[in-house]
Coordinates of C-alpha atoms in Angstrom, one line a residue:
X1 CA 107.1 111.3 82.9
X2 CA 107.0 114.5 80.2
X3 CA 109.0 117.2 80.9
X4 CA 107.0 120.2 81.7
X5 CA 107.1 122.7 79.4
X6 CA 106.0 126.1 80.3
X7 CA 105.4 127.8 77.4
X8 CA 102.8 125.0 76.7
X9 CA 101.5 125.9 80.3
X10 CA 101.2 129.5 78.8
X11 CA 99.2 128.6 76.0
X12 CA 96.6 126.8 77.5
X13 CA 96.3 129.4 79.8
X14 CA 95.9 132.4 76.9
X15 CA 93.2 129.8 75.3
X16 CA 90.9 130.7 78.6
X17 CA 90.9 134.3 77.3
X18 CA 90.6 134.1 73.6
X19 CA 87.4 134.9 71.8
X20 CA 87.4 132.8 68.4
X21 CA 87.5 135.0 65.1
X22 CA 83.2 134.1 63.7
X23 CA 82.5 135.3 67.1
X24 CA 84.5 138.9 66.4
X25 CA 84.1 139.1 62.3
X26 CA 80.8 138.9 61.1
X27 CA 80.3 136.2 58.4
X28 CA 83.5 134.4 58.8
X29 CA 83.8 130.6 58.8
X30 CA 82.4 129.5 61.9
X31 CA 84.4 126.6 64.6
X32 CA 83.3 124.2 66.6
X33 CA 84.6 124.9 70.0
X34 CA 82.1 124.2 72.1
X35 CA 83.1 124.9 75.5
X36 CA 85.2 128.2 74.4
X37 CA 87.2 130.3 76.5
X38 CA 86.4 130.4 80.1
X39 CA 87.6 134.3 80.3
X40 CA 86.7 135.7 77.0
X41 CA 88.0 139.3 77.1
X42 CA 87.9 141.8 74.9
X43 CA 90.8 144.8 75.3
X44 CA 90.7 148.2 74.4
X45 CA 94.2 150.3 74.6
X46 CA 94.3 154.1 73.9
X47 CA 98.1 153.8 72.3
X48 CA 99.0 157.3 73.0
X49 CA 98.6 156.6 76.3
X50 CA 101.7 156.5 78.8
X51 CA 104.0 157.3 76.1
X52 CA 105.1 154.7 74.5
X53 CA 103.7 152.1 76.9
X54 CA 100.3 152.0 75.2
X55 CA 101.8 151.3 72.2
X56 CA 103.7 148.5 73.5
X57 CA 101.2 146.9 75.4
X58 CA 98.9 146.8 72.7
X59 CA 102.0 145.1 70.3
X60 CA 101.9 142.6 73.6
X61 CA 98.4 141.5 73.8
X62 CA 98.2 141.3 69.6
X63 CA 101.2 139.1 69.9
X64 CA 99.4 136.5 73.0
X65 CA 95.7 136.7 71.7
X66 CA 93.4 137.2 68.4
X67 CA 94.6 140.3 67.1
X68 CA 90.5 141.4 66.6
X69 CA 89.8 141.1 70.4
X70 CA 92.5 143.9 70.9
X71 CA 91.3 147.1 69.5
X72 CA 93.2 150.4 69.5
X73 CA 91.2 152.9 70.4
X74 CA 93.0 155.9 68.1
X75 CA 91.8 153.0 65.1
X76 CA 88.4 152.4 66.3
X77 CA 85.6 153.9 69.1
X78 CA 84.6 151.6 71.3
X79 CA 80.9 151.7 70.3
X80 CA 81.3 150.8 67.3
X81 CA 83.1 147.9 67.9
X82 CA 80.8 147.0 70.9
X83 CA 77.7 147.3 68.6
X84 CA 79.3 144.8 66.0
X85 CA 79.9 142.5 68.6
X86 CA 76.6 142.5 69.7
X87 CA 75.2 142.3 66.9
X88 CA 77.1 139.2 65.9
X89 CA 76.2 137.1 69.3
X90 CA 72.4 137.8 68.7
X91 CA 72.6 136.9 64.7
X92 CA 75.1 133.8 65.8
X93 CA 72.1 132.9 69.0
X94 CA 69.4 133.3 66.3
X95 CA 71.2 130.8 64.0
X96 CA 72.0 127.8 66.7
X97 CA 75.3 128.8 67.6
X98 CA 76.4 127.5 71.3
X99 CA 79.3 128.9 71.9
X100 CA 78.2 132.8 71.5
X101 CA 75.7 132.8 74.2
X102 CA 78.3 131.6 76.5
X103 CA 80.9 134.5 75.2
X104 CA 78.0 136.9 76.2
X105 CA 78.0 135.4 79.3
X106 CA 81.4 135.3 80.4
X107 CA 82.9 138.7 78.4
X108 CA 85.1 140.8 80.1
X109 CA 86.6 144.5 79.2
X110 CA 90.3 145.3 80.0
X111 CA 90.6 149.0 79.3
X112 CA 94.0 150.3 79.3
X113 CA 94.3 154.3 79.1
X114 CA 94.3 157.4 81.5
X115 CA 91.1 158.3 83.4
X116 CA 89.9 159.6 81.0
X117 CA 89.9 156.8 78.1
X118 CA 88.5 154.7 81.2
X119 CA 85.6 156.9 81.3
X120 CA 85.0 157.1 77.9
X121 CA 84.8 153.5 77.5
X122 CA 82.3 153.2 81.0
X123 CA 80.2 155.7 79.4
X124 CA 79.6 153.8 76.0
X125 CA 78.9 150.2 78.0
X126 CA 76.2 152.4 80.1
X127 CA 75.0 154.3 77.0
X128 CA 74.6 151.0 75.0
X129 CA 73.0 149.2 77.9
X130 CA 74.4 145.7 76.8
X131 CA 72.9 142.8 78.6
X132 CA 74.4 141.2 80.6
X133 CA 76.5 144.1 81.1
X134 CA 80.4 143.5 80.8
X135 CA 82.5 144.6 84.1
X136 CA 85.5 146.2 83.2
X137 CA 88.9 146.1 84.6
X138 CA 91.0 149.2 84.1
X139 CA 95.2 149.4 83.5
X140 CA 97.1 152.1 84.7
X141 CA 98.5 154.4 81.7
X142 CA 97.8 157.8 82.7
X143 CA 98.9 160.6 85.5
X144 CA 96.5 160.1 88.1
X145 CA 95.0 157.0 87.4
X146 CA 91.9 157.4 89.7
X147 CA 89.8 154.4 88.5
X148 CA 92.2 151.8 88.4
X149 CA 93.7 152.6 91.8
X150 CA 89.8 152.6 93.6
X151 CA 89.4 149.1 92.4
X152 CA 92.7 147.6 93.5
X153 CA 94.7 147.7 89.6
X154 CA 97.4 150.1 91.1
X155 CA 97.9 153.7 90.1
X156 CA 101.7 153.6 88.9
X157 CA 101.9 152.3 84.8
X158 CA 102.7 148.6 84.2
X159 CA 105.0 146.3 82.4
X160 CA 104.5 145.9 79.3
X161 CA 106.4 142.1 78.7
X162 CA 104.5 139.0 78.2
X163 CA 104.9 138.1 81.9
X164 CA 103.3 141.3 83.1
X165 CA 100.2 140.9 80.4
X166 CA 99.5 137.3 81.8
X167 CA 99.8 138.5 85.4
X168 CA 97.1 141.1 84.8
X169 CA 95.4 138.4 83.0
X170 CA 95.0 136.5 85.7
X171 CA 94.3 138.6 88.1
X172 CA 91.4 139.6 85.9
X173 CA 90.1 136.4 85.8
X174 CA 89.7 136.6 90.0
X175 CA 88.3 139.7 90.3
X176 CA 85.1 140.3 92.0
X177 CA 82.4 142.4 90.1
X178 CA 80.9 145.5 91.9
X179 CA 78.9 148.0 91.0
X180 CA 79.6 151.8 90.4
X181 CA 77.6 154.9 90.4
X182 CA 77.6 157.4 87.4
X183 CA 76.4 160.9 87.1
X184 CA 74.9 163.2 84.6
X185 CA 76.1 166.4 84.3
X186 CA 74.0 169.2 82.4
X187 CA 75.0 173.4 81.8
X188 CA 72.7 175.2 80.8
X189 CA 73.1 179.3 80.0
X190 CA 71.0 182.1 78.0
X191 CA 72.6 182.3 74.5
X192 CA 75.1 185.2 75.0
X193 CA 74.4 188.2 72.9
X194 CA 78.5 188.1 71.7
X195 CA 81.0 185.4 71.7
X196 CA 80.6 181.5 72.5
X197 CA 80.1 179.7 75.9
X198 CA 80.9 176.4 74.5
X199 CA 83.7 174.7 77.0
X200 CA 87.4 175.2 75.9
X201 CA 89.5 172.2 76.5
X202 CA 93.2 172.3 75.8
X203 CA 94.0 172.5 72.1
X204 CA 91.2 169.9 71.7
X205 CA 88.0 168.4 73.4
X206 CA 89.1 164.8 75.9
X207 CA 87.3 162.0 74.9
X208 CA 85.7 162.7 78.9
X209 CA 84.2 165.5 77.3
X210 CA 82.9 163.8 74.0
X211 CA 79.6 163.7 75.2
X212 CA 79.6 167.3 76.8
X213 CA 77.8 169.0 73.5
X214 CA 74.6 170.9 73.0
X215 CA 71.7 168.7 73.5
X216 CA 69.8 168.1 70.0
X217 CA 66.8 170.2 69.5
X218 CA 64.4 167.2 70.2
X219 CA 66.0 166.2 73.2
X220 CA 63.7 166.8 76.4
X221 CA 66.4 169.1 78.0
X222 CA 66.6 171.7 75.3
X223 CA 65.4 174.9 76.4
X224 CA 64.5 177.7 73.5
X225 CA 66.7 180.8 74.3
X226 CA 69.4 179.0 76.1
X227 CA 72.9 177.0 75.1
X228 CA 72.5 173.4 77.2
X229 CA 75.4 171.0 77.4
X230 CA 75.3 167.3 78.9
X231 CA 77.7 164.8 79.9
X232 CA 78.7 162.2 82.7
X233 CA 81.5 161.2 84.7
X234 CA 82.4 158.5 87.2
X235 CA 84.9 159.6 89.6
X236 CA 85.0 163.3 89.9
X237 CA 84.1 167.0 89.0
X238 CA 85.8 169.3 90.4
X239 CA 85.7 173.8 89.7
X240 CA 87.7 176.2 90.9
X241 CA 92.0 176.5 91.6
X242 CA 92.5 172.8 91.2
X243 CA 91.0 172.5 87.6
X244 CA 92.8 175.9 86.6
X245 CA 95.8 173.7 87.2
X246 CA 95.2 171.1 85.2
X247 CA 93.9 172.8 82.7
X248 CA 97.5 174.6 82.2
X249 CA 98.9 171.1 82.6
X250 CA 97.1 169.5 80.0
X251 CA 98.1 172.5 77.7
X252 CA 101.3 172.4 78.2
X253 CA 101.3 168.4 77.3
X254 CA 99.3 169.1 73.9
X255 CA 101.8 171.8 72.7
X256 CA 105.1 169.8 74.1
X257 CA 104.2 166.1 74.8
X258 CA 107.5 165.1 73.8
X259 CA 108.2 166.4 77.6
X260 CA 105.4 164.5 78.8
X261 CA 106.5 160.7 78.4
X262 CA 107.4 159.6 82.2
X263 CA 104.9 159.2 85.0
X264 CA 107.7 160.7 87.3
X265 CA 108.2 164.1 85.3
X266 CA 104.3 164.6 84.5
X267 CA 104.0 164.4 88.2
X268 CA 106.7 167.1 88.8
X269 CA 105.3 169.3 86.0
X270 CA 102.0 169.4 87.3
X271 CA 103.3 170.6 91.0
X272 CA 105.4 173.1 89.7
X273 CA 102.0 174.7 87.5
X274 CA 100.2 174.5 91.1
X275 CA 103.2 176.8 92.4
X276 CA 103.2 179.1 89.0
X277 CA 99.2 179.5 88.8
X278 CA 98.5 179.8 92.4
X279 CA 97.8 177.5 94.0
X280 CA 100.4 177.2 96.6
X281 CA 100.3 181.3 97.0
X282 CA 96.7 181.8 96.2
X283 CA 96.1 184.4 98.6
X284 CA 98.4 186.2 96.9
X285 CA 97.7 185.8 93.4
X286 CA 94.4 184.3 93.1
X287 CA 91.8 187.1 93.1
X288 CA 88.7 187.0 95.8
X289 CA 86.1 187.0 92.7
X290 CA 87.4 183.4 91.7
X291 CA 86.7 182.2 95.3
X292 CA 83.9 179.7 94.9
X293 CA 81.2 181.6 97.4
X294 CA 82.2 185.3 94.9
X295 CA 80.9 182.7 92.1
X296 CA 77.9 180.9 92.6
X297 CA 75.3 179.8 95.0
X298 CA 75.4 176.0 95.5
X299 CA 72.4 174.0 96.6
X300 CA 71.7 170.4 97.3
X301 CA 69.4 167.5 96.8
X302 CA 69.0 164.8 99.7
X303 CA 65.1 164.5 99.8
X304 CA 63.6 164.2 95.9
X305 CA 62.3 167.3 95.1
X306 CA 63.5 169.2 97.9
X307 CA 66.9 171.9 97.6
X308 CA 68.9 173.0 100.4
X309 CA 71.3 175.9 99.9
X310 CA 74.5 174.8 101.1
X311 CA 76.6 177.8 103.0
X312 CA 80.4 177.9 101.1
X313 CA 83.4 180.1 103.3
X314 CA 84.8 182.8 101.5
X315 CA 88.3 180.9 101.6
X316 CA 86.9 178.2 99.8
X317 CA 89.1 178.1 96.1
X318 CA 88.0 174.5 94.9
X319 CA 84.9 171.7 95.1
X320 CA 85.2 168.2 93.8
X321 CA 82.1 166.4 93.9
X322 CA 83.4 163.1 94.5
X323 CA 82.2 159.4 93.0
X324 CA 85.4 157.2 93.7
X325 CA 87.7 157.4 97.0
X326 CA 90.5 158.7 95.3
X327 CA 91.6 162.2 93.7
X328 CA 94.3 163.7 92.7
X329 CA 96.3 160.7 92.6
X330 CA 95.1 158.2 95.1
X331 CA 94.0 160.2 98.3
X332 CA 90.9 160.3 99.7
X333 CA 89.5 163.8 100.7
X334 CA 86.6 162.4 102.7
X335 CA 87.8 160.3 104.5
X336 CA 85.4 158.0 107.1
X337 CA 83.4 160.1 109.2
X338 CA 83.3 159.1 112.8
X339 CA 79.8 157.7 114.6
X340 CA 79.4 161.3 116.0
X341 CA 79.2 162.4 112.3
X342 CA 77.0 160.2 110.9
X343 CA 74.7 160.9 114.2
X344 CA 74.8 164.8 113.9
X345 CA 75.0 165.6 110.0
X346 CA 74.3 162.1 108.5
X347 CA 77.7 161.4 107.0
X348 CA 78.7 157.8 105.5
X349 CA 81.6 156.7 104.5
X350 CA 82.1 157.3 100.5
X351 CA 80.0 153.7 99.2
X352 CA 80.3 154.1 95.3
X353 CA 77.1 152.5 94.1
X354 CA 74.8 154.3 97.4
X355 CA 73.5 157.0 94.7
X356 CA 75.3 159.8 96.9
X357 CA 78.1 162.0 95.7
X358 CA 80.4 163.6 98.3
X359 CA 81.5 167.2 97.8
X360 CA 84.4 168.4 99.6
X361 CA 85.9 171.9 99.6
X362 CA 89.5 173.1 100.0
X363 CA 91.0 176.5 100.9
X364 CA 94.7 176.3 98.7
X365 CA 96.7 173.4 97.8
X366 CA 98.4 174.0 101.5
X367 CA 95.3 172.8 102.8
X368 CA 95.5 169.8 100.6
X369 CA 98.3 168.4 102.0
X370 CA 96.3 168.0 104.5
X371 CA 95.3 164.2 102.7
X372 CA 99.0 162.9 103.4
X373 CA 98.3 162.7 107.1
X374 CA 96.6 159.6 108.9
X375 CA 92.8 160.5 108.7
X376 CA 93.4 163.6 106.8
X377 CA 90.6 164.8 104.5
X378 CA 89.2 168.2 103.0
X379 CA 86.3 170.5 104.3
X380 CA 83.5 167.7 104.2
X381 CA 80.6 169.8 102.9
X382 CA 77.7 167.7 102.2
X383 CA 76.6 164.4 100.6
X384 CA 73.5 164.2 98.0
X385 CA 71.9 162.9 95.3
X386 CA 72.0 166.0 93.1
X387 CA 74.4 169.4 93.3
X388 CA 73.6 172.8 92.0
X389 CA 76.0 175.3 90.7
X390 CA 74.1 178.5 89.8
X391 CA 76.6 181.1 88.8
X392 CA 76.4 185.2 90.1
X393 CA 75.2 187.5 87.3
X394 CA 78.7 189.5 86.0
X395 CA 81.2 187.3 88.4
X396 CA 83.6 186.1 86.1
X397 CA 83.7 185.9 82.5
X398 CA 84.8 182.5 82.9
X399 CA 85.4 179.5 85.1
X400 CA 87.8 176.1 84.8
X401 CA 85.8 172.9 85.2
X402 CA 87.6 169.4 85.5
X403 CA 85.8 166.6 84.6
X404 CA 87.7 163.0 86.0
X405 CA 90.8 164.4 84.9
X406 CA 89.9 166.2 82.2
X407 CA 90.1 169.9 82.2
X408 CA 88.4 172.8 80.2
X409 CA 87.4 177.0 80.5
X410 CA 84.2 177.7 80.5
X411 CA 82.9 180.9 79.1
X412 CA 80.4 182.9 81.5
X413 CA 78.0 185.7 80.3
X414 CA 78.3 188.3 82.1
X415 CA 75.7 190.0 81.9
X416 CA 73.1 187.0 82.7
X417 CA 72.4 185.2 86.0
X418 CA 71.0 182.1 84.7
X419 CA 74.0 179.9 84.1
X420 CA 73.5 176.6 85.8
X421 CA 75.4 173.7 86.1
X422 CA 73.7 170.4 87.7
X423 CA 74.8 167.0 88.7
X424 CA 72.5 164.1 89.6
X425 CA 72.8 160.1 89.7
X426 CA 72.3 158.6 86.3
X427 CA 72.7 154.8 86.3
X428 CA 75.6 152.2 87.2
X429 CA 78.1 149.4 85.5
X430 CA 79.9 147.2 86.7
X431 CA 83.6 146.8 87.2
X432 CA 86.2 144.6 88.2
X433 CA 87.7 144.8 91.3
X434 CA 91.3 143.0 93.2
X435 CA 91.3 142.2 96.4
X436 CA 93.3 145.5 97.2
X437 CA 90.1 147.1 96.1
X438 CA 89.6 150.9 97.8
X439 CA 86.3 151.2 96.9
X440 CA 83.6 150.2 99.3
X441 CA 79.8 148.9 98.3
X442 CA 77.0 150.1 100.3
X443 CA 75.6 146.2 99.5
X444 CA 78.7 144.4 101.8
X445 CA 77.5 143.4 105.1
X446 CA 80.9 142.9 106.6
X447 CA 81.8 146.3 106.5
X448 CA 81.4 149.0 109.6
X449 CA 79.0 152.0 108.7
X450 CA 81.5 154.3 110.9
X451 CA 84.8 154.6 112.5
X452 CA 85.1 156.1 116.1
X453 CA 88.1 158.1 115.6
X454 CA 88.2 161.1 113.2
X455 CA 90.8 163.7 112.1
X456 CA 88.3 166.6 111.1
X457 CA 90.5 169.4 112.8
X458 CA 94.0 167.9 113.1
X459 CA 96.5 167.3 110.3
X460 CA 98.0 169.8 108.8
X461 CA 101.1 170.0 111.1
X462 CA 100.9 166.0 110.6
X463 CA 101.3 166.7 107.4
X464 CA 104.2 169.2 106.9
X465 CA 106.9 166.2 106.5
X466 CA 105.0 164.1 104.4
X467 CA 104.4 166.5 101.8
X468 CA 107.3 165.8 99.6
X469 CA 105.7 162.3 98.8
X470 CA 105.6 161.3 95.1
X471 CA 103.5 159.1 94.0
X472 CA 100.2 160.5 95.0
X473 CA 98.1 164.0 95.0
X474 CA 100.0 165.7 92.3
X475 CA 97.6 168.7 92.6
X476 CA 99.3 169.2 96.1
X477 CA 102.8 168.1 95.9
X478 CA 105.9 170.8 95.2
X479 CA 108.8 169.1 93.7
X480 CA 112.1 169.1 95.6
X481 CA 113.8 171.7 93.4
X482 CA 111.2 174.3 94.1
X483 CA 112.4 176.8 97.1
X484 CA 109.1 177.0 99.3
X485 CA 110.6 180.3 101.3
X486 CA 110.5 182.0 97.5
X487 CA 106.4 180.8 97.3
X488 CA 104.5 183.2 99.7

């Protein structure tokens, strides 16, 4: 009997995965491999990401597959490459080719990048609207690493050996395919009479925020007299205390990112900011005008055609309008409303492909803790199918915004009381999902529509020794080394 050999075992095993060169490089010499890869995946790596770990993981998947299926995303945009691609399989279909129909097929996307590389990637394969569409598993590489951790592919950054490349590999070659929801964003504002109102991010626009520019003059949102902005994002927005947070975070990061290369630290440095901006001691330092009710009226859509003002409490300092089950690190501010919840406001449990967005409010990051207890979630304020945010005339002169991680300042006229910001359902990919998938589809029969137990008024005392957990919720964790007694 042959002795086994395992790297042997290994190489059959990348073969399921690799996508022959014709297929990738238009006009090169074309091979007869009929069957092809069973797993063909194509991988996109933002190298910048997770210090040097992006870097290294794309040396590591270079090394085990073609280097042309591996693309670094600071070298190449995704759509570009995506366009090629699909370009080639119909010119190689047209021509006889068997094997690129069946690499259409089977394709597969491993993005590896922070939330928001994740979300710039989901938003080309929905822009480009490639059939069939491509689900797309997402690695870990950033701070909070929403995405990945709703659909089961962790939250903390990976190895980047060989071994740890072919684990992920084959877990990516089990994964179910479910559906997500995305969501169009669109600002709108009379052109000021001085200065700009186009959004600030830090030091210079996230890739989240790529799409977020004025709409061309020919597009059917453009409004003569006004500035209008459009984007889209898949997990959360989010306005108020929280986003003023992360905005300072991501600032700091562009001036110093040498200080920004371990998971562990970023998390540290992003509590201490919540204590320096606020948003432990808001009531102290945060002024009353930048509560959201002193800023705008909010209204809702859950009937087509039909808006509901929603009442906001004065003590309300942040909103996120969630997509995914998990903010700020992995916690889940809605939670799963009990039967008597669903009975008397019509609450659900968060589906992500149900065309509802959930939008939860908090007080202060105190409240947030909140989320460490068992059941613990934020001020459920309403579920719909489109939010309104229409800002008071002469609030603010500006607001901070956060788009799936991705912060920015928005300018405000003050003296106009037409700025508007709107959110509605736009269309849905697909992703990959583990079988420690969070996320919930409206679609699975075996799952309950509502729990019978509910911890709507209870959990902050819960809370108070669990929130010096790392790991999770960075917007409302304080460090060890920070003296609470010195905060309020």
């Amino acid at each position: 009997m042959a002795d086994y050999n395992p790297e042997s075992d290994s190489e059959n095993f990348l073969k399921q995965f690799c996508i022959p060169n014709y297929i990738l490089v238009p006009d090169s010499e074309r091979e007869s491999l009929p069957d092809g890869p069973t797993c063909p995946i194509l991988v996109f790596i933002n190298s910048k990401s997770g210090g040097q770990l992006g870097g290294d993981l794309l040396v590591t998947y270079r090394s085990l597959l073609n280097k042309n299926q591996v693309v670094d995303l600071l070298e190449e945009a995704p759509d570009t490459v995506l366009h090629r691609l699909y370009l080639n399989l119909e010119k190689l279909k047209l021509n006889g080719d068997e094997l690129s129909p069946k690499i259409q097929e089977r394709l597969r996307i491993i993005v590896a990048g922070g939330d928001g590389t994740a979300g710039w990637l989901l938003g080309v394969v929905s822009d480009l609207k490639l059939s069939p569409p491509p689900p797309i598993a997402t690695v870990p590489l950033g701070t909070g690493n929403n995405l990945p951790f709703s659909f089961g592919w962790g939250k903390k950054n990976p190895g980047t050996d060989r071994n740890a490349v072919e684990s992920f590999l084959r877990q990516v070659m089990q994964a179910k395919e479910m559906k997500i929801d995305s969501w169009h964003i669109l600002m709108r504002m009379r052109a000021p009479a001085h200065g700009s109102c186009d959004p600030i991010a830090p030091l210079e626009l996230p890739h989240s925020l790529h799409a977020f520019q004025r709409v061309a003059s020919t597009d059917t949102l453009n409004k003569e007299g006004c500035h209008t902005f459009r984007g889209g994002f898949w997990n959360y927005f989010s306005m108020g205390m929280d986003a003023q947070v992360s905005y300072a975070f991501h600032s700091e990061r562009k001036l110093n990112p040498e200080k920004f290369k371990n998971q562990l630290s970023n998390q540290s440095t992003y509590a201490k900011l919540g204590c320096t901006q606020g948003w432990f001691c808001a009531s102290l330092t945060h002024p009353s005008s930048r509560n959201i009710a002193q800023l705008a009226k909010v209204k809702i859509m859950k009937k087509h055609g039909e808006w509901l003002d929603l009442p906001i409490s004065q003590s309300i300092r942040s909103i996120v309008c969630l997509n995914l089950p998990s903010f700020s690190g992995g916690l889940n501010p809605w939670g799963t409303p009990n039967s008597k919840k669903k009975h008397d406001r019509g609450l659900t449990p968060p589906f992500v492909d149900d065309g509802l967005i959930e939008v939860v409010g908090f007080r202060d990051a105190w409240h947030g803790l909140v989320l460490f207890a068992p059941k613990g979630h934020g001020i459920r304020l309403a579920q719909a199918h489109r939010i309104r945010f229409e800002f008071h005339k002469g609030a603010v002169d500006h607001t901070f915004m956060r788009i799936d991680g991705e912060p920015w300042k928005q300018p405000l006229p003050v003296d106009d009381e037409t700025v508007v910001v709107e959110i509605s359902h736009h269309r849905q990919v697909t992703m990959l999902a583990t079988h420690d998938c969070r996320s919930k589809s409206v679609h699975d029969p075996s799952l309950p529509t509502s729990h019978d137990s509910d911890g709507d008024s209870s959990g902050e005392d819960a809370a108070e020794e669990e929130w010096r957990k790392f790991g999770a919720a960075d917007t409302f964790k304080i460090p060890d080394e920070v003296d609470i007694s010195h905060l309020s």
